[in-house]
């Protein structure tokens, strides 16, 4: 059974840093591009970042470019999102999602990031 | 690509059909996701009109020009959820619709 489990979300002060993790099981992460998608409280889904299957290419939404870094270790079936210079508007549930033939076929349960002083 | 445009709400009575539109879909790879409160999104339709295994055939998708549509027939109480469209043009080209809250009356 394919599963994605995120962790690392917590309360952090504005300007702070946080690293989110996403561990995959039931499949080999190395075969898939992986994305982070977030959802602010009461709002819709928003693309955050993407990494190619081999980790060689990374992409970011304009809103997080220069502040967030996506990475992966396929040997550990793990994806990360290093978040820096956090702002209140970065608050929300962060999902990792598996890309399969141009669609998100599996999502994690999400991890909540709260940015507040 | 800019964000896609969906109506904020839709509703229908049990047994009826409802259609949710998504405007601005420039790329072919249009998907629809269902999200119940507090849950992760679930893939319902991909590549405009294809259903993943396990998704009810009451869900169907179509596209005309730059507008994609999700139709749910034979509405059931469990269909009450938020629905999001996505247009996927590659890892650096992903657009989400703003979401449509479906109410089953």
XYZ file of C-alpha atoms in Angstrom:
222
model
C 0.000 0.000 0.000
C 1.354 3.400 -0.996
C 1.673 5.803 1.930
C 3.147 9.250 2.418
C 3.663 10.510 5.960
C 4.629 14.106 6.654
C 6.098 15.408 9.883
C 7.869 18.438 11.280
C 5.071 20.957 11.400
C 4.915 23.058 14.540
C 4.565 26.580 15.882
C 7.379 28.870 14.751
C 7.949 32.604 15.105
C 7.968 34.921 12.101
C 11.437 34.902 10.578
C 12.121 31.429 11.889
C 13.026 28.194 10.126
C 11.526 24.743 9.940
C 12.194 21.498 8.115
C 9.345 19.290 6.989
C 9.810 15.621 6.141
C 7.782 13.240 4.015
C 8.496 9.525 4.170
C 7.146 7.264 1.485
C 6.375 3.571 1.819
C 4.943 0.903 -0.432
C 6.744 2.285 -3.476
C 10.132 3.543 -4.575
C 10.408 7.311 -4.302
C 13.124 7.271 -6.957
C 10.557 6.619 -9.676
C 8.555 9.786 -9.066
C 8.760 13.544 -9.054
C 7.482 14.833 -5.728
C 5.727 18.074 -4.867
C 4.821 20.068 -1.779
C 1.372 21.651 -1.782
C 0.025 23.814 1.035
C -3.349 24.950 2.246
C -3.808 28.049 4.373
C -6.565 27.820 6.990
C -9.948 27.917 5.243
C -8.316 28.440 1.849
C -7.571 26.447 -1.264
C -4.628 24.354 -2.376
C -1.419 26.096 -3.454
C 1.597 24.627 -5.241
C 4.780 25.261 -3.257
C 7.693 23.317 -4.701
C 8.703 20.337 -6.808
C 11.713 18.089 -7.253
C 12.474 15.717 -10.099
C 12.727 11.975 -9.532
C 16.517 12.042 -9.358
C 16.659 15.256 -7.358
C 18.549 17.048 -10.096
C 15.871 19.661 -10.797
C 13.961 21.751 -8.309
C 11.171 24.273 -8.749
C 9.487 26.811 -6.518
C 6.446 29.026 -6.439
C 7.316 32.695 -6.642
C 5.984 33.165 -3.109
C 8.660 30.903 -1.579
C 11.565 31.239 -4.042
C 14.765 32.015 -2.161
C 13.292 31.076 1.232
C 12.409 27.381 0.838
C 14.568 24.491 -0.342
C 13.243 21.138 -1.486
C 15.424 18.046 -1.376
C 15.167 14.286 -1.320
C 17.109 11.149 -0.434
C 15.815 8.292 -2.531
C 17.819 5.760 -0.527
C 15.743 6.773 2.494
C 12.509 7.232 0.526
C 12.353 10.678 2.076
C 11.488 14.164 0.848
C 12.207 17.368 2.732
C 11.192 20.989 2.632
C 13.539 23.385 4.390
C 11.611 26.551 5.156
C 13.287 29.813 6.147
C 12.355 33.440 6.801
C 8.864 32.232 7.609
C 5.990 34.659 7.315
C 2.428 34.520 8.690
C 1.203 33.876 5.155
C 3.229 30.632 5.087
C 0.948 29.202 7.752
C -1.139 26.197 6.822
C -1.190 22.476 6.237
C 1.655 21.233 4.059
C 1.086 18.137 1.976
C 3.594 16.101 0.048
C 2.175 14.594 -3.119
C 3.427 11.953 -5.503
C 3.419 12.763 -9.194
C 2.461 9.954 -11.519
C 1.896 10.647 -15.220
C 1.076 14.338 -14.806
C -1.218 14.012 -11.807
C -1.008 13.783 -8.032
C -2.065 10.215 -7.375
C -1.178 10.008 -3.677
C -1.088 12.626 -0.944
C 0.132 12.527 2.618
C -2.145 13.423 5.511
C -0.465 16.821 5.907
C 1.490 18.568 8.624
C 0.436 21.878 10.172
C 2.786 24.841 10.200
C 1.801 27.761 12.419
C 3.706 31.027 12.097
C 2.982 33.332 14.973
C 4.714 35.277 17.710
C -0.200 29.651 -15.614
C -2.506 31.787 -13.490
C -4.838 30.221 -10.984
C -7.849 28.489 -12.447
C -11.361 29.824 -11.851
C -14.010 27.728 -10.138
C -17.362 28.747 -8.685
C -17.022 29.021 -4.902
C -20.090 26.912 -4.261
C -22.451 24.417 -5.846
C -25.345 22.425 -4.522
C -27.826 19.741 -5.420
C -30.325 17.380 -3.877
C -29.692 13.668 -3.420
C -30.088 11.845 -6.702
C -29.588 14.940 -8.819
C -26.595 15.816 -10.972
C -24.284 18.759 -10.474
C -21.540 20.163 -12.689
C -18.559 22.188 -11.480
C -16.614 24.247 -13.985
C -12.927 25.158 -14.085
C -11.855 27.923 -16.447
C -8.344 28.657 -17.626
C -7.095 25.139 -18.265
C -4.450 25.654 -20.923
C -2.850 22.242 -20.600
C -4.295 18.811 -21.315
C -3.487 17.254 -17.961
C -6.536 18.395 -15.984
C -7.291 16.587 -12.736
C -10.009 16.895 -10.121
C -9.574 16.294 -6.396
C -12.124 15.778 -3.644
C -11.328 16.981 -0.150
C -13.403 16.302 2.917
C -12.864 18.555 5.976
C -9.618 17.780 7.736
C -8.599 15.200 5.139
C -6.085 15.057 2.341
C -7.223 15.607 -1.239
C -8.202 12.520 -3.210
C -7.783 12.113 -6.964
C -11.158 11.705 -8.665
C -10.501 12.457 -12.366
C -7.269 12.758 -14.359
C -6.406 13.737 -17.926
C -9.774 15.482 -18.246
C -12.021 12.448 -18.156
C -10.278 9.382 -16.743
C -11.265 7.831 -13.424
C -8.721 6.106 -11.191
C -9.519 2.616 -10.054
C -11.966 2.667 -7.160
C -13.617 5.990 -7.983
C -17.351 5.762 -8.584
C -18.565 6.054 -12.176
C -20.949 8.730 -10.917
C -17.968 11.071 -11.349
C -17.123 12.175 -14.873
C -15.041 14.892 -16.487
C -15.003 16.790 -19.742
C -13.347 19.792 -21.371
C -14.354 22.332 -23.964
C -11.883 24.960 -25.010
C -10.166 26.193 -21.885
C -12.969 25.132 -19.526
C -12.966 21.759 -17.810
C -15.977 20.366 -15.985
C -16.623 17.795 -13.301
C -20.060 16.217 -13.228
C -21.358 14.209 -10.302
C -24.502 12.261 -11.032
C -26.820 10.584 -8.544
C -25.653 12.892 -5.748
C -25.120 11.244 -2.380
C -24.560 12.760 1.041
C -20.964 11.513 1.038
C -20.223 13.642 -2.036
C -20.451 16.788 0.087
C -16.882 18.105 0.036
C -14.589 20.641 -1.557
C -13.526 19.990 -5.126
C -10.386 21.346 -6.760
C -9.289 21.298 -10.373
C -5.625 21.249 -11.354
C -3.936 21.880 -14.651
C -0.518 20.243 -14.862
C 2.019 21.359 -17.438
C 5.128 20.047 -15.712
C 6.812 20.373 -12.341
C 7.194 24.118 -12.781
C 3.759 24.625 -14.296
C 0.994 23.631 -11.918
C -2.171 25.627 -11.395
C -4.946 24.987 -8.919
C -8.501 26.195 -8.989
C -9.752 28.076 -5.957
C -12.031 25.211 -4.981
C -15.772 24.634 -5.017
C -17.708 23.732 -1.893
C -20.378 21.216 -2.832
C -23.414 21.039 -0.596
C -25.848 18.146 -0.812
C -29.190 19.602 0.216
